[in-house]
PDB file of C-alpha atoms in Angstrom:
ATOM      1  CA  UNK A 782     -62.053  91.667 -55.060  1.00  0.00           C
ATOM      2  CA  UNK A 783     -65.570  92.190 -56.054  1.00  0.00           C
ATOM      3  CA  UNK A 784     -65.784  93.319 -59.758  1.00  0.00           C
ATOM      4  CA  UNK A 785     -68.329  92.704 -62.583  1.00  0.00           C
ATOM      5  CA  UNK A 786     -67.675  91.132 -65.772  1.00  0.00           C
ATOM      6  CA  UNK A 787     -68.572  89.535 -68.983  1.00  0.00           C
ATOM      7  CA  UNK A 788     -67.974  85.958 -70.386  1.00  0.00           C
ATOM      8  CA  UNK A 789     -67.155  86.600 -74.080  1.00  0.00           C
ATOM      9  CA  UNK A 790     -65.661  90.093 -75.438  1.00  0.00           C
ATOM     10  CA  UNK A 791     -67.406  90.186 -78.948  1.00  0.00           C
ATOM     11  CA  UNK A 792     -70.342  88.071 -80.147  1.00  0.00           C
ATOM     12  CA  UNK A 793     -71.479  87.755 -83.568  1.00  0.00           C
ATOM     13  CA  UNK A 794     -74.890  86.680 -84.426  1.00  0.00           C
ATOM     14  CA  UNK A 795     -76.845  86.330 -87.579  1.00  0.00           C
ATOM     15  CA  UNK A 796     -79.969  88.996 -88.021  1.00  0.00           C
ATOM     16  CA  UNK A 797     -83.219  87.710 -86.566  1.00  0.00           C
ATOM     17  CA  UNK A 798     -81.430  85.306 -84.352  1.00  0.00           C
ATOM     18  CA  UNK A 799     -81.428  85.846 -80.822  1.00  0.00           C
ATOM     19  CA  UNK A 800     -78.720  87.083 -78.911  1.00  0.00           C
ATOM     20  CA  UNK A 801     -77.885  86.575 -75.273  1.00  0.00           C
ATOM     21  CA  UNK A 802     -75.125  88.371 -73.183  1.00  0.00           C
ATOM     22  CA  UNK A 803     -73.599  87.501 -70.275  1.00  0.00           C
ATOM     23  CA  UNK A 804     -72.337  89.248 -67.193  1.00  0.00           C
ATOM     24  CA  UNK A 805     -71.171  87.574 -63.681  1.00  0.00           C
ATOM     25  CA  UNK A 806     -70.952  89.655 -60.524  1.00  0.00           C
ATOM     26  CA  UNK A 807     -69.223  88.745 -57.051  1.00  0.00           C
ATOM     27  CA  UNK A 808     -70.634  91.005 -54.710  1.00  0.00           C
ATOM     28  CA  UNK A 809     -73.258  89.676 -52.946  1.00  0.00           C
ATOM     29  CA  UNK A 810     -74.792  92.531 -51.339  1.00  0.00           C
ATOM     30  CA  UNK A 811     -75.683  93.946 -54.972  1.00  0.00           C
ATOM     31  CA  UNK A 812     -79.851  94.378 -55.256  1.00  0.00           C
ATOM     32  CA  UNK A 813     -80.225  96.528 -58.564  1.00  0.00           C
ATOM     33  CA  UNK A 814     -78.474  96.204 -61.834  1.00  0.00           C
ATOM     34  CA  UNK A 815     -78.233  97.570 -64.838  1.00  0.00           C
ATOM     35  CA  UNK A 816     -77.551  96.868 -69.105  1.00  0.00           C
ATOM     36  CA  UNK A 817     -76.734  99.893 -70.867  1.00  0.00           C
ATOM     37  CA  UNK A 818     -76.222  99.744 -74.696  1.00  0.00           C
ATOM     38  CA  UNK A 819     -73.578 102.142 -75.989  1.00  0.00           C
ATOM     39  CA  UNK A 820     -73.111 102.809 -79.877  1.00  0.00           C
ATOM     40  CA  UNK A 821     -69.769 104.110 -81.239  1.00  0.00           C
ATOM     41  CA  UNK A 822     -69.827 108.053 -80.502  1.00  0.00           C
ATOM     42  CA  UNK A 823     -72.334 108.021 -78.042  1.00  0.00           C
ATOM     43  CA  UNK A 824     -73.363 107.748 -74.724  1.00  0.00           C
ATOM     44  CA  UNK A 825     -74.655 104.717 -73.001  1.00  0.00           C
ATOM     45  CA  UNK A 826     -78.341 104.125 -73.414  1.00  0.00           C
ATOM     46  CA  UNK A 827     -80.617 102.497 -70.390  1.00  0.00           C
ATOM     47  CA  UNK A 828     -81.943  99.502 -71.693  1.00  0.00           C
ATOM     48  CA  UNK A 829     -83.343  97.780 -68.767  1.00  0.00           C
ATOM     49  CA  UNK A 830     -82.952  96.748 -65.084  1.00  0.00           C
ATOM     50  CA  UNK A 831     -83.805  94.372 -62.499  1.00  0.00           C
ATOM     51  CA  UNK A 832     -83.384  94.369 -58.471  1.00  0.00           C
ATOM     52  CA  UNK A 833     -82.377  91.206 -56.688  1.00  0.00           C
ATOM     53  CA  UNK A 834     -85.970  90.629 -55.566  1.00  0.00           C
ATOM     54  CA  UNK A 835     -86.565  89.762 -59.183  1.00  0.00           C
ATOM     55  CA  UNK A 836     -85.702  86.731 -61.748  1.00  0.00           C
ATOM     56  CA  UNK A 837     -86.491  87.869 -64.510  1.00  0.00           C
ATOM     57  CA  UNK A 838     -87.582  91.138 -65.987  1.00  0.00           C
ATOM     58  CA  UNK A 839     -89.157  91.628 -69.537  1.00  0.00           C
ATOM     59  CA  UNK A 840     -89.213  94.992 -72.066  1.00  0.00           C
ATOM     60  CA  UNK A 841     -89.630  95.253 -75.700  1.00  0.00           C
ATOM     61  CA  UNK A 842     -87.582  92.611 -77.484  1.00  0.00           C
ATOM     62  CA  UNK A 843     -85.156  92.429 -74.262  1.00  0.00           C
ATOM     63  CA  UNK A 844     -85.303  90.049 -71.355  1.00  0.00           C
ATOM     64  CA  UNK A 845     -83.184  90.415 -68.571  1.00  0.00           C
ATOM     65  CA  UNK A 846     -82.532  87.482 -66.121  1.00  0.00           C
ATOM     66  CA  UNK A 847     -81.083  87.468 -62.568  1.00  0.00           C
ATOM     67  CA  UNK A 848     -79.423  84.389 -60.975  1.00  0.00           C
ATOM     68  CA  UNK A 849     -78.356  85.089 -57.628  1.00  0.00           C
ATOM     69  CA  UNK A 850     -77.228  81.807 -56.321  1.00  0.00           C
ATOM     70  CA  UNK A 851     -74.544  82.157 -59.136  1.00  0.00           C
ATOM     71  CA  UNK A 852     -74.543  85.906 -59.514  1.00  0.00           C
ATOM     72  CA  UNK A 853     -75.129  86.007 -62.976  1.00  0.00           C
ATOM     73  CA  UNK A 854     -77.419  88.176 -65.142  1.00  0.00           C
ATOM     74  CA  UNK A 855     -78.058  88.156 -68.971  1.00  0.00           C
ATOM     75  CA  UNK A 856     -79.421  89.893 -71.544  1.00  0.00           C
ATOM     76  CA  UNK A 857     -81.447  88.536 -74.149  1.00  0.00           C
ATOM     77  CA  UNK A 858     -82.444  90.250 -77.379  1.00  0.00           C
ATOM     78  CA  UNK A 859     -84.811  88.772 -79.467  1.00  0.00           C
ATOM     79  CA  UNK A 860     -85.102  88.964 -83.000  1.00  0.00           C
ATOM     80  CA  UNK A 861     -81.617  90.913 -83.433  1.00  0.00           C
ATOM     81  CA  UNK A 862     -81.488  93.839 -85.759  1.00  0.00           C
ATOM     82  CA  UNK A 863     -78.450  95.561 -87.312  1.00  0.00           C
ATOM     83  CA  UNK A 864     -80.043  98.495 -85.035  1.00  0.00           C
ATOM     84  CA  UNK A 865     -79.129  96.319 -82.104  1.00  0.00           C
ATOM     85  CA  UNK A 866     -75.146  96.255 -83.095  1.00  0.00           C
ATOM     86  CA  UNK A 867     -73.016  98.396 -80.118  1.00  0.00           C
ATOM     87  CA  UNK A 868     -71.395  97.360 -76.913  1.00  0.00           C
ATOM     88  CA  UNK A 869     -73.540  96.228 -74.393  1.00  0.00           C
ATOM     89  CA  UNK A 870     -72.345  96.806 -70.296  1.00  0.00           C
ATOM     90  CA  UNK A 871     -74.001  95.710 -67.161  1.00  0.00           C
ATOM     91  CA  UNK A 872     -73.662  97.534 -64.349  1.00  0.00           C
ATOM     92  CA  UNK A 873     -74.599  96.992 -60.385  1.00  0.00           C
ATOM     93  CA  UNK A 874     -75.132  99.268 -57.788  1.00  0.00           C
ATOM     94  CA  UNK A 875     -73.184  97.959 -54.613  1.00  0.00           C
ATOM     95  CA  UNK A 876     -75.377  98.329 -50.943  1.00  0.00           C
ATOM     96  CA  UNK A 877     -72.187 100.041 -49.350  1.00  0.00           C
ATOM     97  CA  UNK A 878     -72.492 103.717 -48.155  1.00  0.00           C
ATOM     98  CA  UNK A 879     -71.266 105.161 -51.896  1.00  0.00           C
ATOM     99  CA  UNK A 880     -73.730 103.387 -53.929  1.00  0.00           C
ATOM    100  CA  UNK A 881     -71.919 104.211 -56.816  1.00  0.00           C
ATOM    101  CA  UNK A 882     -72.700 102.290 -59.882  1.00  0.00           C
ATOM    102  CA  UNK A 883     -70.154  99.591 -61.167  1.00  0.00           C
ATOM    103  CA  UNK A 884     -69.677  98.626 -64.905  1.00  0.00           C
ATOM    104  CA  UNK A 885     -68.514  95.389 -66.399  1.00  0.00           C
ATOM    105  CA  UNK A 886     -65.757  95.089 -68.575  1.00  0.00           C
ATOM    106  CA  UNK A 887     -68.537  95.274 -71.783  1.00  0.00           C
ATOM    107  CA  UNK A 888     -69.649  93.119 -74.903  1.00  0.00           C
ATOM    108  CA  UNK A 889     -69.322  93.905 -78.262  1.00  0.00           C
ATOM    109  CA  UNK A 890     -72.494  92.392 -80.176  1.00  0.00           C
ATOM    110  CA  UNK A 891     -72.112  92.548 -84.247  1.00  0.00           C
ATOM    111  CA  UNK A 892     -75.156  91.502 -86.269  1.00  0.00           C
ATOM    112  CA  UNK A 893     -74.731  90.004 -89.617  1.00  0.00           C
ATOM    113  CA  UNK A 894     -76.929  90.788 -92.616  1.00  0.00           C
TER     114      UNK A 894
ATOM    115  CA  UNK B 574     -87.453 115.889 -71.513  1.00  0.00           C
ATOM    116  CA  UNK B 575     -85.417 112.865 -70.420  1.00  0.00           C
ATOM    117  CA  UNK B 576     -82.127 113.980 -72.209  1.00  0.00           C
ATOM    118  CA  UNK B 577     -78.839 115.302 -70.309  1.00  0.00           C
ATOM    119  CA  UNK B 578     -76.975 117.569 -72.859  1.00  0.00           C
ATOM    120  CA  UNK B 579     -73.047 118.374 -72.642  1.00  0.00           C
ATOM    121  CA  UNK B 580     -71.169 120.805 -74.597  1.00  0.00           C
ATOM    122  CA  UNK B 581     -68.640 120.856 -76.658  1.00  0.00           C
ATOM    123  CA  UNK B 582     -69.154 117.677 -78.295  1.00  0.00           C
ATOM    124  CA  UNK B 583     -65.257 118.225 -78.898  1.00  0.00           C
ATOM    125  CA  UNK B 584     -62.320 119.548 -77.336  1.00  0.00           C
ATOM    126  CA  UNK B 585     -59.128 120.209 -77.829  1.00  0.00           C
ATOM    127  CA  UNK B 586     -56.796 121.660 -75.545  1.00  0.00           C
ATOM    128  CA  UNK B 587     -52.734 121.896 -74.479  1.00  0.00           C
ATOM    129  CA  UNK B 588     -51.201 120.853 -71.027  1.00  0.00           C
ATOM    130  CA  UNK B 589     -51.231 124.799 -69.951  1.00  0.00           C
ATOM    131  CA  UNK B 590     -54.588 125.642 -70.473  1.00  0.00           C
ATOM    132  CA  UNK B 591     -57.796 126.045 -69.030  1.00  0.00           C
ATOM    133  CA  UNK B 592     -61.034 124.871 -70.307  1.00  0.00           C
ATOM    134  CA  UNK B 593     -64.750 123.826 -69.098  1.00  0.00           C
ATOM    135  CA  UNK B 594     -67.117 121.076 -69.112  1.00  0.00           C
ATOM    136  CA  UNK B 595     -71.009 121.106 -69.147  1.00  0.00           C
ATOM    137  CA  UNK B 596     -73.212 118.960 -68.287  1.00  0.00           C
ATOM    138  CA  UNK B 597     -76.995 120.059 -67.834  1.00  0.00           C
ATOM    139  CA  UNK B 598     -80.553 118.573 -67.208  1.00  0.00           C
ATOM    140  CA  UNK B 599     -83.768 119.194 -66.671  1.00  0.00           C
ATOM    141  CA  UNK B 600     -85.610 115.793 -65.628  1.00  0.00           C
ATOM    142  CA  UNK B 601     -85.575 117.232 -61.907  1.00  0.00           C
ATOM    143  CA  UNK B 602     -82.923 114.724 -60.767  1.00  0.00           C
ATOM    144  CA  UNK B 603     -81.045 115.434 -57.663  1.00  0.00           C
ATOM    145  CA  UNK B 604     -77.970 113.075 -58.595  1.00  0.00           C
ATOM    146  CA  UNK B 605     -75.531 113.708 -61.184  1.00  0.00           C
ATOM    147  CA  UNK B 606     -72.012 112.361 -61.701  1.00  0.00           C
ATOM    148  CA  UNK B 607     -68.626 112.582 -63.856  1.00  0.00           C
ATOM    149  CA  UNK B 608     -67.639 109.611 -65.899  1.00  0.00           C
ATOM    150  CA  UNK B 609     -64.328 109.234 -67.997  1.00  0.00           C
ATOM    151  CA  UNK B 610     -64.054 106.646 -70.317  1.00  0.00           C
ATOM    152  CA  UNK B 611     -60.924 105.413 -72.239  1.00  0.00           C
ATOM    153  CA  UNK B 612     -61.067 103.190 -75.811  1.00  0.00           C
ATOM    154  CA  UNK B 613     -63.114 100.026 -75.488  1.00  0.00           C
ATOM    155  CA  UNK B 614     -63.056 100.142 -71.550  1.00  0.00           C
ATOM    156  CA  UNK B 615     -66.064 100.853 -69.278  1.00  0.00           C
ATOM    157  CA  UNK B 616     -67.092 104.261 -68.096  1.00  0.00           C
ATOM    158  CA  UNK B 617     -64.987 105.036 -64.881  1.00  0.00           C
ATOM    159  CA  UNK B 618     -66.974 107.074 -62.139  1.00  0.00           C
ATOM    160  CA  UNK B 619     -64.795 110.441 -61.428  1.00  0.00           C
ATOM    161  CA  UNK B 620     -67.461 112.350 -59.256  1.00  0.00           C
ATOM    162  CA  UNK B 621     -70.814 111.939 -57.799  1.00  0.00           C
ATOM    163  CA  UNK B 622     -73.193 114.947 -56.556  1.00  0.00           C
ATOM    164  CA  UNK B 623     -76.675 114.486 -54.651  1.00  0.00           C
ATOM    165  CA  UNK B 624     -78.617 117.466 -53.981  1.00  0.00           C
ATOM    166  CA  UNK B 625     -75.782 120.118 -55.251  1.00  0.00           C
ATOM    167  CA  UNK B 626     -73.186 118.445 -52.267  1.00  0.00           C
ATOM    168  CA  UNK B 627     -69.954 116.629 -53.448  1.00  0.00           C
ATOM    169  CA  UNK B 628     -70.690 112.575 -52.574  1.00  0.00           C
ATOM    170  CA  UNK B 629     -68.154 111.100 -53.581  1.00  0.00           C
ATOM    171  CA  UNK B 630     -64.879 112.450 -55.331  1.00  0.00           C
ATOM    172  CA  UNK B 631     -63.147 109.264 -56.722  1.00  0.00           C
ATOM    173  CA  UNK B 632     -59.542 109.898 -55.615  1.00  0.00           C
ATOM    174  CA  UNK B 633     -59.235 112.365 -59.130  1.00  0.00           C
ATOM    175  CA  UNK B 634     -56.569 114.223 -59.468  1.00  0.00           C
ATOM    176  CA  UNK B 635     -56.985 118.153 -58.574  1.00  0.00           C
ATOM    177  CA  UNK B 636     -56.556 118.940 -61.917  1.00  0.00           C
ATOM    178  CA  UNK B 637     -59.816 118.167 -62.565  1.00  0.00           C
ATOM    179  CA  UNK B 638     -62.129 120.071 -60.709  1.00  0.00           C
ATOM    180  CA  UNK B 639     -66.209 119.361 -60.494  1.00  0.00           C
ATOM    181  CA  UNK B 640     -68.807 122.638 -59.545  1.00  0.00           C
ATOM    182  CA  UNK B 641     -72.413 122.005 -59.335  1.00  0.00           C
ATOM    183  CA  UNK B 642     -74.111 125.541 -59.416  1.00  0.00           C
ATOM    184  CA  UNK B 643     -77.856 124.246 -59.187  1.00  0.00           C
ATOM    185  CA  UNK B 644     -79.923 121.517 -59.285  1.00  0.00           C
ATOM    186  CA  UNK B 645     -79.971 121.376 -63.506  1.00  0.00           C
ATOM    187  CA  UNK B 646     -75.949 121.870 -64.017  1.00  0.00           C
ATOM    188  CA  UNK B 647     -72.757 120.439 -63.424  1.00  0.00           C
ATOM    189  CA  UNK B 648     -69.769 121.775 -64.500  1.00  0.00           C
ATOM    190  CA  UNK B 649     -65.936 119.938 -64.856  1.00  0.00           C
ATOM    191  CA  UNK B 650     -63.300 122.107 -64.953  1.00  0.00           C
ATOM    192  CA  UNK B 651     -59.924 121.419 -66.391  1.00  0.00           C
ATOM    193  CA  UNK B 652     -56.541 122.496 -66.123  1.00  0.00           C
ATOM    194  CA  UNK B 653     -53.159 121.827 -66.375  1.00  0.00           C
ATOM    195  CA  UNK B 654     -54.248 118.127 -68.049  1.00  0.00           C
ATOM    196  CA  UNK B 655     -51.837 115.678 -69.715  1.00  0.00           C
ATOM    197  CA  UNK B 656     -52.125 113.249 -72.863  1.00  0.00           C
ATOM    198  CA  UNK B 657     -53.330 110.447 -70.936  1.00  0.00           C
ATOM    199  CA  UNK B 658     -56.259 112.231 -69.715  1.00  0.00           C
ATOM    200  CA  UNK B 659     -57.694 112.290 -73.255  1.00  0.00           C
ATOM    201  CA  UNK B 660     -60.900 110.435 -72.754  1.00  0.00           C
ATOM    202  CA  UNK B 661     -64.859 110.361 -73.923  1.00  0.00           C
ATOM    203  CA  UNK B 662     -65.949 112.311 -70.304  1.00  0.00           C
ATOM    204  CA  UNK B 663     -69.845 111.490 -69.635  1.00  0.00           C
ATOM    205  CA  UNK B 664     -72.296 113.152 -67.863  1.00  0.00           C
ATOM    206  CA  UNK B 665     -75.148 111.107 -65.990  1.00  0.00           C
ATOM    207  CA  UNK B 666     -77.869 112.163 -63.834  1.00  0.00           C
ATOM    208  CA  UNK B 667     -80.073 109.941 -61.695  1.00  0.00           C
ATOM    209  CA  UNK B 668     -83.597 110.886 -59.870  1.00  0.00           C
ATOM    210  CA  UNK B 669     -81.413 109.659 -56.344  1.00  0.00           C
ATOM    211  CA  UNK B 670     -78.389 108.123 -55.506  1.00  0.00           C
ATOM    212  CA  UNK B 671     -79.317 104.623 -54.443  1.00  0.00           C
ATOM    213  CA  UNK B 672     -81.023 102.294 -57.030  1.00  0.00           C
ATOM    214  CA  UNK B 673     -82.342 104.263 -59.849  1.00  0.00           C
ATOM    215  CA  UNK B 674     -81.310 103.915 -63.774  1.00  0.00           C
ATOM    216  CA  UNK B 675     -78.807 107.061 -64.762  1.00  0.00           C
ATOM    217  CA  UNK B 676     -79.619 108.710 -67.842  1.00  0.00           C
ATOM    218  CA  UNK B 677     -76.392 109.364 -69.786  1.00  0.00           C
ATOM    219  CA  UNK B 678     -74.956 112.732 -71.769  1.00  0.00           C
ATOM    220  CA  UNK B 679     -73.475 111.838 -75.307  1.00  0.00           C
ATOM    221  CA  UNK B 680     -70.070 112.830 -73.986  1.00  0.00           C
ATOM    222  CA  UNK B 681     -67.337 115.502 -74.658  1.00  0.00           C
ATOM    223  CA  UNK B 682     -63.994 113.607 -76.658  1.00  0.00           C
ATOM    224  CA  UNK B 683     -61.319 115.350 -74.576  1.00  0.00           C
ATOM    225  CA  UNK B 684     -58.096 115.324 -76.671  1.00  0.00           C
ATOM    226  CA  UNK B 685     -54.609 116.523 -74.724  1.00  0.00           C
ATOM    227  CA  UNK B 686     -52.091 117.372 -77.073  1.00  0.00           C
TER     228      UNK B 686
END
């Protein structure tokens, strides 16, 4: 089946390290994708996105990389903050005539003082 | 103003009753969709709406039952619900369907009793 997923449940990380976040997708026909960053009680929050035309894609403190031949994307944070602590999802949008969007299974990241 | 609000934050209802959802935005987006998400799982799409028309209903159960009256609102209206549907239900809207970020409601905690 075609699903999207994460390597590693929880990761724990000291603060000021830098954290990176794995996802691997199987469908091949995905072109845009998604992490959202969801703290306890809230919503999920856009971080930032990439389409499959794209390697790599930069924001503030967050660098998201694309690797189609292996269909993986991560999510690097650098310089992690306690701020940064919350589950972390990808998501793709699949090229079929729904184009819904499709999470992952998520990552818990934990920052330690 | 890039925020989708939902009200009630909380709700608490019994398997014979009715009750309302809502879900409204005013970034002009023409997509906006029903998410219901369960304890350290993933949001699960319910129901997607582009341009005020039903896309894509998500084989839901009748008891749950999505309105969009304009462009800014969208509506989830519930009855006859059992425990298991107690959930965090999210609102998203979306500029389009195909390839754009969604922009996530904080969610209403849905509690069955």
């Amino acid at each position: 089946g075609e699903s999207v997923g994460l390597h590693l449940p929880t990761l724990s990380v000291q603060e000021g390290d830098n954290s990176i976040i794995n996802c691997a997708y199987s469908n091949s026909a995905s072109d845009y994708f998604i992490w959202y960053k969801q703290e306890s009680g809230k919503g999920p929050q856009f971080i930032i996105d990439i389409r499959s035309n794209m390697d790599k894609r930069q924001g503030q403190r967050v660098t998201v990389l694309l690797n189609k031949t292996v269909k993986h994307l991560s999510l690097q944070i650098a310089a992690t903050q306690p701020g940064d602590s919350a589950v972390y999802f990808c998501a793709e949008n699949f090229m079929d005539s729904s184009y819904k969007l499709i999470f992952g299974s998520g990552t818990r990241l934990l920052v330690r003082p | 103003d890039t925020e989708v609000t939902q009200t009630p934050k909380h709700l608490v209802m019994g398997m014979t009753n009715k009750k309302s959802l809502k879900c409204e935005q005013h970034m002009g987006h023409r997509a906006m969709y029903w998410y219901k998400q369960k304890a350290k799982k993933p949001p699960e799409l319910m129901f997607v709406y582009s341009y005020e028309k039903l896309s894509i209903n998500e084989s839901v159960p009748s008891r749950f039952s999505p309105e969009c009256p304009n462009s800014s609102l969208l509506n989830l209206h519930l009855h006859a619900l059992q425990p298991e549907d107690s959930a965090l239900y999210l609102c998203a809207s979306s500029p389009a369907l195909r390839g754009n970020e969604q922009y996530f409601g904080p969610g209403t905690r849905l509690t069955v009793t």
